[in-house]
Coordinates of C-alpha atoms in Angstrom, one line a residue:
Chain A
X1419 CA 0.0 0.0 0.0
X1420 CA 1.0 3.6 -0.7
X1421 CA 0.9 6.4 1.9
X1422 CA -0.2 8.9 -0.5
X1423 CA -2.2 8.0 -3.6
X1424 CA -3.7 10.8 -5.7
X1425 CA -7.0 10.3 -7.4
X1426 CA -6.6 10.0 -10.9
X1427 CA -10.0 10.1 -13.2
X1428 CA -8.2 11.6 -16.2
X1429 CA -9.3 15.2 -15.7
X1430 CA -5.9 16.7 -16.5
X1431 CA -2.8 17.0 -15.3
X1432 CA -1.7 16.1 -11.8
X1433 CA 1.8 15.9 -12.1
X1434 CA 1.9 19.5 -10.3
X1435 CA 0.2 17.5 -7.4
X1436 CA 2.8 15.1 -7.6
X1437 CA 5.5 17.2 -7.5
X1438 CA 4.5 19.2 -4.5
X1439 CA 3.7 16.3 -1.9
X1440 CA 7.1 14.7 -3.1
X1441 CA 8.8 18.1 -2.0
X1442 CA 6.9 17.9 1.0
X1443 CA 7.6 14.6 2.0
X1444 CA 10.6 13.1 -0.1
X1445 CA 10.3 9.8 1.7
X1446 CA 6.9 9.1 1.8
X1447 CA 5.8 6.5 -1.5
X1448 CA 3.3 9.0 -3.8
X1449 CA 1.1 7.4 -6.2
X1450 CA -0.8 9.3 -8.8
X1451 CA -3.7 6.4 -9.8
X1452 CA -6.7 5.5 -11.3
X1453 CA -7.0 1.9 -9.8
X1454 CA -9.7 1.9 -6.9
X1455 CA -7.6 -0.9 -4.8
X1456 CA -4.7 1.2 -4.6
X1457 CA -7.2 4.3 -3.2
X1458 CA -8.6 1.8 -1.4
X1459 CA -5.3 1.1 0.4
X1460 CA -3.6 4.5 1.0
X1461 CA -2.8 5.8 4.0
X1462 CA -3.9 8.9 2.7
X1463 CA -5.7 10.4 0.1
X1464 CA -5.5 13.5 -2.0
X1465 CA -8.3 14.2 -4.2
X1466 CA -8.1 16.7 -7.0
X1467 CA -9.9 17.8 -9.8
X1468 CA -10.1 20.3 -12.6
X1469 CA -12.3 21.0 -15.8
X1470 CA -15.8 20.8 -16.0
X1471 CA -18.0 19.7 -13.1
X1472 CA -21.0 17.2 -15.4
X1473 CA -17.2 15.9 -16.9
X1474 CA -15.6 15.2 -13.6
X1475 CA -18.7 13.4 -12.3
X1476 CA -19.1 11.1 -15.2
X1477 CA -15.5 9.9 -15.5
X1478 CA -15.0 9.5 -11.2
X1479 CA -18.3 6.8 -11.9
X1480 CA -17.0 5.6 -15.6
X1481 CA -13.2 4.4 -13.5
X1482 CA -15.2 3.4 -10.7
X1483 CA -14.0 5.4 -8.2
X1484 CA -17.1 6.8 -6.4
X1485 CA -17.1 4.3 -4.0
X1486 CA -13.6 4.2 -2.6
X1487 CA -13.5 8.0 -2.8
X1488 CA -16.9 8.2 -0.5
X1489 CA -15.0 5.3 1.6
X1490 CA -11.5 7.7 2.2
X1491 CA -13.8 10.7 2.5
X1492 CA -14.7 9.1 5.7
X1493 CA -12.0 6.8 7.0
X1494 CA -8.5 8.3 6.4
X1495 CA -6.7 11.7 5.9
X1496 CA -8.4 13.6 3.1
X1497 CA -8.0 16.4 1.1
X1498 CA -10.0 17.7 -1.4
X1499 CA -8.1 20.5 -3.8
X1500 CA -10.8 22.7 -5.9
X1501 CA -13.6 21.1 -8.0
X1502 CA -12.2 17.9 -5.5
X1503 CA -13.9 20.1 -3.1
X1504 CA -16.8 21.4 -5.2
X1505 CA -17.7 17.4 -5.9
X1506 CA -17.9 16.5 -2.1
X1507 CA -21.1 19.0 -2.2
X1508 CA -25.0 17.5 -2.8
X1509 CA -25.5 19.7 -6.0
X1510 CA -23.2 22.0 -9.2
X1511 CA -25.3 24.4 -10.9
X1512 CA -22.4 24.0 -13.1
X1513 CA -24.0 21.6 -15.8
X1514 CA -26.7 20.9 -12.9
X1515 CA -25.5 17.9 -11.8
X1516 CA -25.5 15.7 -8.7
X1517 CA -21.9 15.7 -6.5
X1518 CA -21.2 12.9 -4.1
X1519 CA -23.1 14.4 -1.1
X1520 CA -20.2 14.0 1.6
X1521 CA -21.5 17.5 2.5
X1522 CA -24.1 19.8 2.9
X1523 CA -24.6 22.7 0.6
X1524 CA -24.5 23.7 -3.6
X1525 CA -21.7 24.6 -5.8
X1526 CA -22.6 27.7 -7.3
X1527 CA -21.1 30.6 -10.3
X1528 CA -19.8 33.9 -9.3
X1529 CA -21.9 36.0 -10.8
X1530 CA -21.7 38.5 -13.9
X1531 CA -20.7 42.1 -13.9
X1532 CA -18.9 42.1 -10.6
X1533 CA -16.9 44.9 -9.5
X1534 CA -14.6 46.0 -6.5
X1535 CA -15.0 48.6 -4.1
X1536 CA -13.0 51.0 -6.6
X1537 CA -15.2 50.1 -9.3
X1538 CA -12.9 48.3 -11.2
X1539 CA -14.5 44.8 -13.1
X1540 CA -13.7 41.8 -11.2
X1541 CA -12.8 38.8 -13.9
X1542 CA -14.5 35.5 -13.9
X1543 CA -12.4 33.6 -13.4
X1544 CA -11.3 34.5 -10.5
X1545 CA -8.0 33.7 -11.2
X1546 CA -4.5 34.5 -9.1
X1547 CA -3.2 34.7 -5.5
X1548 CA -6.1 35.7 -2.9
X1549 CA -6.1 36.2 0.8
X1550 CA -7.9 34.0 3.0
X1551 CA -8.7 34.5 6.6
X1552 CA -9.1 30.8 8.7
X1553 CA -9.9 29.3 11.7
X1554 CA -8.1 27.1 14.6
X1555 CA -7.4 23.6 12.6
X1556 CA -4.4 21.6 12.2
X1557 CA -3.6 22.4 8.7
X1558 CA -3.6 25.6 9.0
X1559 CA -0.4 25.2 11.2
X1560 CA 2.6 28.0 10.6
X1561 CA 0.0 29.6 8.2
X1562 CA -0.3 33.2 8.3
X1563 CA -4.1 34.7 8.7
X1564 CA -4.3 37.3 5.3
X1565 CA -1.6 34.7 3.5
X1566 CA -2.3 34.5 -0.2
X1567 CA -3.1 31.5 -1.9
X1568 CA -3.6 31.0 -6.0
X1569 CA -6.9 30.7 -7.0
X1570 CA -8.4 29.5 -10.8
X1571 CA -12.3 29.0 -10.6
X1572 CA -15.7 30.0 -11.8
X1573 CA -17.9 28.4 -9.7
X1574 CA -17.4 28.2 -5.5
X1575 CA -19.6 26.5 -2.7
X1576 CA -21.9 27.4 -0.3
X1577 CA -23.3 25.7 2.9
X1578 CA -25.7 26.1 5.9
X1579 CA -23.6 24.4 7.9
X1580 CA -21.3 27.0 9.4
X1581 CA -19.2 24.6 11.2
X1582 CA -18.1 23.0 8.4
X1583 CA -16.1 26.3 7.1
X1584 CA -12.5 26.4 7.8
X1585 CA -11.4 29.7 5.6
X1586 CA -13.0 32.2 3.5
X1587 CA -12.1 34.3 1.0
X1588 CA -13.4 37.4 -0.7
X1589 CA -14.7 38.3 -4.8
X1590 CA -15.6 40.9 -3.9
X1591 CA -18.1 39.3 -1.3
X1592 CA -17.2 36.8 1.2
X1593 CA -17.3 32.6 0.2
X1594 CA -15.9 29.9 1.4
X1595 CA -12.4 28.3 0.5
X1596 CA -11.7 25.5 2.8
X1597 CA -14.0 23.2 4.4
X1598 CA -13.6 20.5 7.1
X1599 CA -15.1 17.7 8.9
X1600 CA -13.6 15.0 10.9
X1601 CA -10.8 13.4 8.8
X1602 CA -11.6 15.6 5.7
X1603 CA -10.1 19.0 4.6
X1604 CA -10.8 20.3 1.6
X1605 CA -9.8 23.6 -0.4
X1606 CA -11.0 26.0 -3.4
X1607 CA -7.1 26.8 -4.4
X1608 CA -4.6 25.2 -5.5
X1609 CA -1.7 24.2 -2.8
X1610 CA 0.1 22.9 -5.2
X1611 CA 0.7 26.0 -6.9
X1612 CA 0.8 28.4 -4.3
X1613 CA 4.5 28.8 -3.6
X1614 CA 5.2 28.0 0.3
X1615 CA 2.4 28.7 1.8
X1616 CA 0.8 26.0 -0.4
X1617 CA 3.8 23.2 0.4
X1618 CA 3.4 24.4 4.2
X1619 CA -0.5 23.4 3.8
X1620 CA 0.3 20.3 1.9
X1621 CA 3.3 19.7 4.5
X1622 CA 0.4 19.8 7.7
X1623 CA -1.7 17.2 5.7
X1624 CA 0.7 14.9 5.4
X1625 CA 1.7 14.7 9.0
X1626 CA -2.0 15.7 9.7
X1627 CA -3.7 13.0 11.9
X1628 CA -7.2 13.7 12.5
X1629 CA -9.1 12.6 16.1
Chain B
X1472 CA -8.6 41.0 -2.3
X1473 CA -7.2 39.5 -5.6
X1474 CA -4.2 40.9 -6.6
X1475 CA -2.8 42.1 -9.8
X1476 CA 0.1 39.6 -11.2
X1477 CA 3.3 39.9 -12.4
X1478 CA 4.1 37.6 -14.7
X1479 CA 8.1 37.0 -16.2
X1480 CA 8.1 35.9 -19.8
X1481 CA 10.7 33.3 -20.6
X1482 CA 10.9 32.9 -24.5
X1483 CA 12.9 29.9 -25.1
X1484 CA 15.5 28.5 -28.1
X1485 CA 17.4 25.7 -28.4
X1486 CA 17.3 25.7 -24.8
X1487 CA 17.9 28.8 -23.8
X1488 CA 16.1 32.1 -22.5
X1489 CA 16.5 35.1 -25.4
X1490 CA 14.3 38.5 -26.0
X1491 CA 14.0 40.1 -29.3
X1492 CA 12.9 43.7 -30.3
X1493 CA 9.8 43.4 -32.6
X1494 CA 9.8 39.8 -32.3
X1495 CA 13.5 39.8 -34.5
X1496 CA 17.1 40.4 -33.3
X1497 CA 17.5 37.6 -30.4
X1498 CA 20.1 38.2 -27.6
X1499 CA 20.8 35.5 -25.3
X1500 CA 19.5 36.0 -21.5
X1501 CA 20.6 32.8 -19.9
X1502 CA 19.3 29.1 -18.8
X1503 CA 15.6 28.9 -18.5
X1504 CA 15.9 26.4 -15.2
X1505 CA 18.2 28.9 -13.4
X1506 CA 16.0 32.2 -14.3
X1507 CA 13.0 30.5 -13.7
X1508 CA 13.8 30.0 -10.1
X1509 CA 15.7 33.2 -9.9
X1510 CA 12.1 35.0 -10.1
X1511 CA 10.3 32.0 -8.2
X1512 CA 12.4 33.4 -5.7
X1513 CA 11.9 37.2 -5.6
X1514 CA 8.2 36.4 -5.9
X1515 CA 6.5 36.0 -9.4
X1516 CA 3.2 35.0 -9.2
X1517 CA 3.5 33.3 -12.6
X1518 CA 5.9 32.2 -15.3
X1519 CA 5.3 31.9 -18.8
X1520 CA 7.4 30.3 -21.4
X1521 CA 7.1 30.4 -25.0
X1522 CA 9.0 28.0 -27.5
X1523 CA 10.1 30.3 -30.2
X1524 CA 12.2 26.9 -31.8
X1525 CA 11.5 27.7 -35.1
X1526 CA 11.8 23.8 -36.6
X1527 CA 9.7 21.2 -35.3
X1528 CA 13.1 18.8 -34.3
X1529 CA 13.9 20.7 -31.0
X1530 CA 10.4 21.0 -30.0
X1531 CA 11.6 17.8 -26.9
X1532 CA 14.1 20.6 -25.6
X1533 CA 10.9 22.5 -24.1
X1534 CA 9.4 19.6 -22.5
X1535 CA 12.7 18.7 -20.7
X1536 CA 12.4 22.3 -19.3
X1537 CA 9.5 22.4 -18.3
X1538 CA 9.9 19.2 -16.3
X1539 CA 12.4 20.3 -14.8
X1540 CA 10.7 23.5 -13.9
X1541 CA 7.8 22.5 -12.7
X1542 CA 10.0 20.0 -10.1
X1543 CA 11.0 22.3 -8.2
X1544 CA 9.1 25.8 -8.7
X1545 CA 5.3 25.8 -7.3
X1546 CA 3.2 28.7 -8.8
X1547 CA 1.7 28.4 -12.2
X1548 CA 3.4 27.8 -15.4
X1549 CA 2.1 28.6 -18.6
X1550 CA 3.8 27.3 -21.7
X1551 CA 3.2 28.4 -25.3
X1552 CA 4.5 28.2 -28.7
X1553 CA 4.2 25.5 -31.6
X1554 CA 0.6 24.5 -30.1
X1555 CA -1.2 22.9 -32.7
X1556 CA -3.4 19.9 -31.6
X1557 CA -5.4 18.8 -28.8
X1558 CA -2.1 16.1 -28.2
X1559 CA 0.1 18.8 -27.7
X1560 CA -2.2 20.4 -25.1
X1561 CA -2.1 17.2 -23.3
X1562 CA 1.7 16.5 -23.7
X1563 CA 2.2 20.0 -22.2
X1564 CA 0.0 19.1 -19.2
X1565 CA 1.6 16.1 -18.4
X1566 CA 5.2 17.7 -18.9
X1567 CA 3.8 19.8 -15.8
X1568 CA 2.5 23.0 -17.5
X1569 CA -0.4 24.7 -15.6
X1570 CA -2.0 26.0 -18.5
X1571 CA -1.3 26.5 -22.5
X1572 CA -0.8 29.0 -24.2
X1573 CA -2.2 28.6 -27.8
X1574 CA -1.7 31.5 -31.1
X1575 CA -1.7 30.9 -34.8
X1576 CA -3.3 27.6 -34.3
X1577 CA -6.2 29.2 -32.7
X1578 CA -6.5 31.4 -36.1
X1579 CA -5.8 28.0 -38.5
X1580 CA -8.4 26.1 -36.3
X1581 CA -10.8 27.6 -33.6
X1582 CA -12.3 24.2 -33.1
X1583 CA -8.9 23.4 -31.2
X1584 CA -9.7 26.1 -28.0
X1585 CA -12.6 24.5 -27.8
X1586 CA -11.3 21.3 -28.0
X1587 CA -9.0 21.8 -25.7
X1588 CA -11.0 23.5 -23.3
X1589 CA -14.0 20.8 -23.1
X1590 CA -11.4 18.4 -22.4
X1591 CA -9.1 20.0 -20.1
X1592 CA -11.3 22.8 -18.9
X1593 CA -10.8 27.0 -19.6
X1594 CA -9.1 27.3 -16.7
X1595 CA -5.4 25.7 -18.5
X1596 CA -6.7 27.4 -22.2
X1597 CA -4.5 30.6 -23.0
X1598 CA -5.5 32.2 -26.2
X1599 CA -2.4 34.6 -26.8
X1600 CA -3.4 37.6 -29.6
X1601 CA -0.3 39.3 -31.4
X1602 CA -2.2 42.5 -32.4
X1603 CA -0.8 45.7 -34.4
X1604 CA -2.7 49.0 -34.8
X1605 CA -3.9 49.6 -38.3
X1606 CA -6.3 52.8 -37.8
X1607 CA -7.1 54.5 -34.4
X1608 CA -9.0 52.4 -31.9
X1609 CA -8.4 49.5 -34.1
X1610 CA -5.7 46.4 -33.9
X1611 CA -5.5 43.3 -36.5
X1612 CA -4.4 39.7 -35.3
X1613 CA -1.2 38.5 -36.5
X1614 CA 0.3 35.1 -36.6
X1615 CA 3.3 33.6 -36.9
X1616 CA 5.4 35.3 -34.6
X1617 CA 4.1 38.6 -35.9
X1618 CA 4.8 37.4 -39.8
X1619 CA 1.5 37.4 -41.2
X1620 CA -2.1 39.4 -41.2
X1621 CA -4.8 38.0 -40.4
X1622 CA -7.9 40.5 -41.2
X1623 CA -9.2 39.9 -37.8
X1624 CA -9.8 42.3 -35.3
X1625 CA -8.6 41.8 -32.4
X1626 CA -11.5 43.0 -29.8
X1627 CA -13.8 40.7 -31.7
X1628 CA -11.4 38.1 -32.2
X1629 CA -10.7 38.0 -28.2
X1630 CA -14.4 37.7 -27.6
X1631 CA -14.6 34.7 -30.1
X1632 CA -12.2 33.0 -28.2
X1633 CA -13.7 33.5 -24.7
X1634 CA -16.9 32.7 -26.6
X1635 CA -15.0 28.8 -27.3
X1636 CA -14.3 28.7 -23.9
X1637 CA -10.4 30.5 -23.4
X1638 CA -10.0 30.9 -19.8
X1639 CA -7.3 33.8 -20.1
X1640 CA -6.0 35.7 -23.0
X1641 CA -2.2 37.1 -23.1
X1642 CA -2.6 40.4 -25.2
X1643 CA 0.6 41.7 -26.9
X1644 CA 1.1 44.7 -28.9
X1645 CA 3.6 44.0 -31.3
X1646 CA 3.9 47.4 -31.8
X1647 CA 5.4 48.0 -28.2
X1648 CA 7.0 44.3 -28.0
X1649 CA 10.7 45.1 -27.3
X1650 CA 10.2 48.8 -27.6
X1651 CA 10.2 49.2 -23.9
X1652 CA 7.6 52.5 -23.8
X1653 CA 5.1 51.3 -22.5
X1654 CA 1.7 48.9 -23.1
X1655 CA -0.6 49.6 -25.8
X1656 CA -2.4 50.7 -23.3
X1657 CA -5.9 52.2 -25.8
X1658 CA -5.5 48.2 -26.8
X1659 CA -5.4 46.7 -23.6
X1660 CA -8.3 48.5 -22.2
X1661 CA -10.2 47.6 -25.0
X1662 CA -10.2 44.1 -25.1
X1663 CA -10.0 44.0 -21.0
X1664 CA -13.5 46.0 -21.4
X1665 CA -14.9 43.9 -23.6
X1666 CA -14.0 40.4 -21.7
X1667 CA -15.4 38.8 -18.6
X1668 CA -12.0 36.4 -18.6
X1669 CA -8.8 38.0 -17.1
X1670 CA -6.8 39.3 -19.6
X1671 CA -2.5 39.9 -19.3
X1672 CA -1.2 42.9 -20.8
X1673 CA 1.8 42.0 -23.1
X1674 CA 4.7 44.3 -25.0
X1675 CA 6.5 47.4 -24.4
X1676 CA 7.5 47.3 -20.6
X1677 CA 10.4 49.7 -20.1
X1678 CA 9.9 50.5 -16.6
X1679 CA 8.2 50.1 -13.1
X1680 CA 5.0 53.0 -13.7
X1681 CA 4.3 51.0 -17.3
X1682 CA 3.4 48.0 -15.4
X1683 CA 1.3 50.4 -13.0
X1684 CA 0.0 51.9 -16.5
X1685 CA -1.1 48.4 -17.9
X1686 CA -3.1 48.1 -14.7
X1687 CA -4.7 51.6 -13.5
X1688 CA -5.1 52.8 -17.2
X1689 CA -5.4 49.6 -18.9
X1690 CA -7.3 47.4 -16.7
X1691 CA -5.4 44.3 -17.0
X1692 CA -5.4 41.8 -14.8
X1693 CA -1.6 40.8 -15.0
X1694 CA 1.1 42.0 -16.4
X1695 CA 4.1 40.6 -18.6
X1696 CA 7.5 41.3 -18.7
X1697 CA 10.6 39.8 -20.4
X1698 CA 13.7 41.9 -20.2
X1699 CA 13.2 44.4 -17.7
X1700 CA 13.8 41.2 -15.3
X1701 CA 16.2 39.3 -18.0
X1702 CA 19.1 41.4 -17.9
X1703 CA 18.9 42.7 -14.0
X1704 CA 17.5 46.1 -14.4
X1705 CA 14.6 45.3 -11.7
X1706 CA 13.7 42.3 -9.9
X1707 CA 10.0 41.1 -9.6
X1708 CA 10.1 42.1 -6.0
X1709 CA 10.9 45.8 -7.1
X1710 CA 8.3 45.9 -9.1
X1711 CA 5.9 44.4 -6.9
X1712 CA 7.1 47.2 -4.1
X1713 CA 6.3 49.9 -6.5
X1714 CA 3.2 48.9 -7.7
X1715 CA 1.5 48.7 -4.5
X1716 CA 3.1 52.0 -3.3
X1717 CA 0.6 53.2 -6.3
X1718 CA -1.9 51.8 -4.4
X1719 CA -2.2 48.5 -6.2
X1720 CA -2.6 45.0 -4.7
X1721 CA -0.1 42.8 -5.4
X1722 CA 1.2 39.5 -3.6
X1723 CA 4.3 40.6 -1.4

């Protein structure tokens, strides 16, 4: 068994993933895969995801994944890394699709015509490095409150249950950007591309172990 | 809030880092692995490289780069140049580029952005526009490193491509490229006006208030730079220092 597999269902490239854990944790044995058994097995599990939300749902189910993914989401170290975190939700608007329902709450678009409190347009996507402001949680250890993380999305959650939010972050109004429930942590941006504040993140999770 | 990025441009040849005026005259800047990390270090929030190999027989020098690159420095990377199928999208991807940056072939075939965009999403789909002023308040796409007209326009070509599903474009004048005074800054506020995708102002950087310029006055959302940073004159973390003394946000 691997310590770290990363969920594969051929929605792009996860190399970056790769790349960052192994920095992280240059002993540990990292395996980027699509085989359910080798989820199955892992220590821990890192579960990413990019692309289109109807596309991301259809290939976890087509490489029979679903199951072992819902099975980690509950029973080991998890961590969900943007539409990884979107999928753990009941519903997308994005193609109006169902997610896997680990959570509470809808995956919904940023809207059109948004602007900042100087009046200049605010992009969708809202793409680059965003502050976030978080709570009290093991990964957010050595973490700086107002640190910036990069960001590339259209589409963001939200959930009535306010204990379930570990960060938010603002466009230009307040959503959420990290989530968390017993062994599951899961965040809008991308760790794995956000410089050291991203490898410190991915550096608690893989020493993370959750009561 | 979000902050405005600064994005280093690494153009690449036979494996190494060069900058031309007006997309001719190349002079050698150094090693592509050792500058990329040089401004990982002093804070870029991106780096772009674009393969200017002009024969199709070096194209595995990029790739080998890239890998390399992408080992060891963890912000995006963004990697252009000789794009011309969906498999070369991919190939990039899995050589550890963030996102691809696509040019002429998005001109030859438009079918390929949103090719490459249903099947890898917008968010990794860079459409890059080479655009030249032909009348005032007007700009034609070129392609082929600036070589040959297309007819289009370029505020209507930009909105085609967001239209396909480009998650980004990278806007250069090739008018300023190289000429170091300033954006194309009636261009860039143009096209940023008439997208709702981010758009990085490209060509002409000479200083630290053009960068500021391609922001306040032309509402980019990034800005790009080759060899202000190439050959020492500033570092990204300068630059980053002035801009938000000029009240911008930026990630320090």
């Amino acid at each position: 068994m691997v310590d770290i597999a990363v969920v594969d269902y051929g929605m792009g490239n996860l190399r970056s993933v790769y790349n960052a854990l192994r920095s992280v944790a240059p002993k540990a044995s990292i395996e980027v895969t699509c085989t359910p058994s080798v989820v199955e097995q892992a220590g821990r599990v890192v579960f990413p995801g990019q692309g289109a939300m109807p596309d991301c749902m259809r290939e976890l189910d087509r490489m029979n994944l679903r199951s072992v993914v819902l099975d980690a989401a509950k029973n080991k170290p998890f961590l969900g890394i943007c539409i990884g975190l979107q999928m753990l939700f009941e519903h997308s608007t994005e193609g109006d699709v169902a997610c896997l329902g680990v959570l509470p709450g809808e995956v919904v678009r940023f809207k059109h015509e948004m602007h900042d409190a100087q009046g200049g347009r605010l992009k969708v996507p809202h793409m680059g490095w965003n502050q976030i402001t978080h709570r009290d949680h093991a990964m957010w250890q050595d973490i700086a409150q107002g640190e910036r993380f990069y960001f590339v999305h259209s589409y963001y959650v939200q959930t009535g249950d306010a204990a379930l939010v570990q960060a938010e972050s603002q466009y230009p109004d307040a959503f959420v950007c990290a989530v968390a429930r017993d062994n599951l942590f899961a965040v809008q941006f991308h760790p794995e591309k956000s410089h050291t504040a991203g490898l410190q993140l991915l550096k608690n999770f893989v020493s993370w172990n959750p009561v | 809030m979000l902050a405005k990025r600064i994005i280093p441009c690494l153009d690449v040849t036979a494996g190494r880092v060069v900058k031309g005026v007006s997309f001719v005259e190349l002079r050698d800047a150094g090693d592509p692995i050792e500058i990329a990390r040089r401004y990982d270090e002093q804070g870029a929030d991106e780096l772009t490289f674009l393969d200017i190999t002009a024969t199709s027989d070096d194209r595995g020098i990029i790739f080998r780069i890239i890998e390399q690159v992408a080992e060891q420095v963890f912000i995006p990377l963004t990697v252009g140049g000789g794009v011309r199928q969906v498999e070369d999208v991919r190939n990039l991807l899995n050589a550890g580029a963030d996102k691809v940056s696509i040019n002429t072939s998005a001109v030859m075939n438009p079918q390929l952005v949103a090719d490459a965009a249903a099947r890898y999403g917008s968010q990794c789909i860079v459409v890059a526009i080479d655009a030249k002023q032909v009348a005032p308040g007007k700009w034609e796409v070129f392609t082929h490193g600036g070589r040959k007209a297309t007819g289009l326009d370029a505020i209507e070509w930009a909105t085609k491509m967001q239209t396909l599903g480009a998650g980004e474009i990278l806007l250069t004048s090739m008018d300023r490229d190289g000429s170091k005074i300033g954006f194309d800054l009636a261009l860039t506020r143009a096209v940023s006006d008439a997208l709702e995708i981010p758009v990085i102002a490209s060509g002409g950087v000479g200083n630290l208030q053009h960068l500021v310029d391609g922001v306040k006055q032309g509402g980019a959302d990034a800005v790009l730079a080759a060899s202000i940073f190439h050959y020492g004159e500033y570092t990204v973390q300068q630059a980053k220092q002035y801009m938000a003394e000029q009240g911008i946000e930026v990630r320090l």
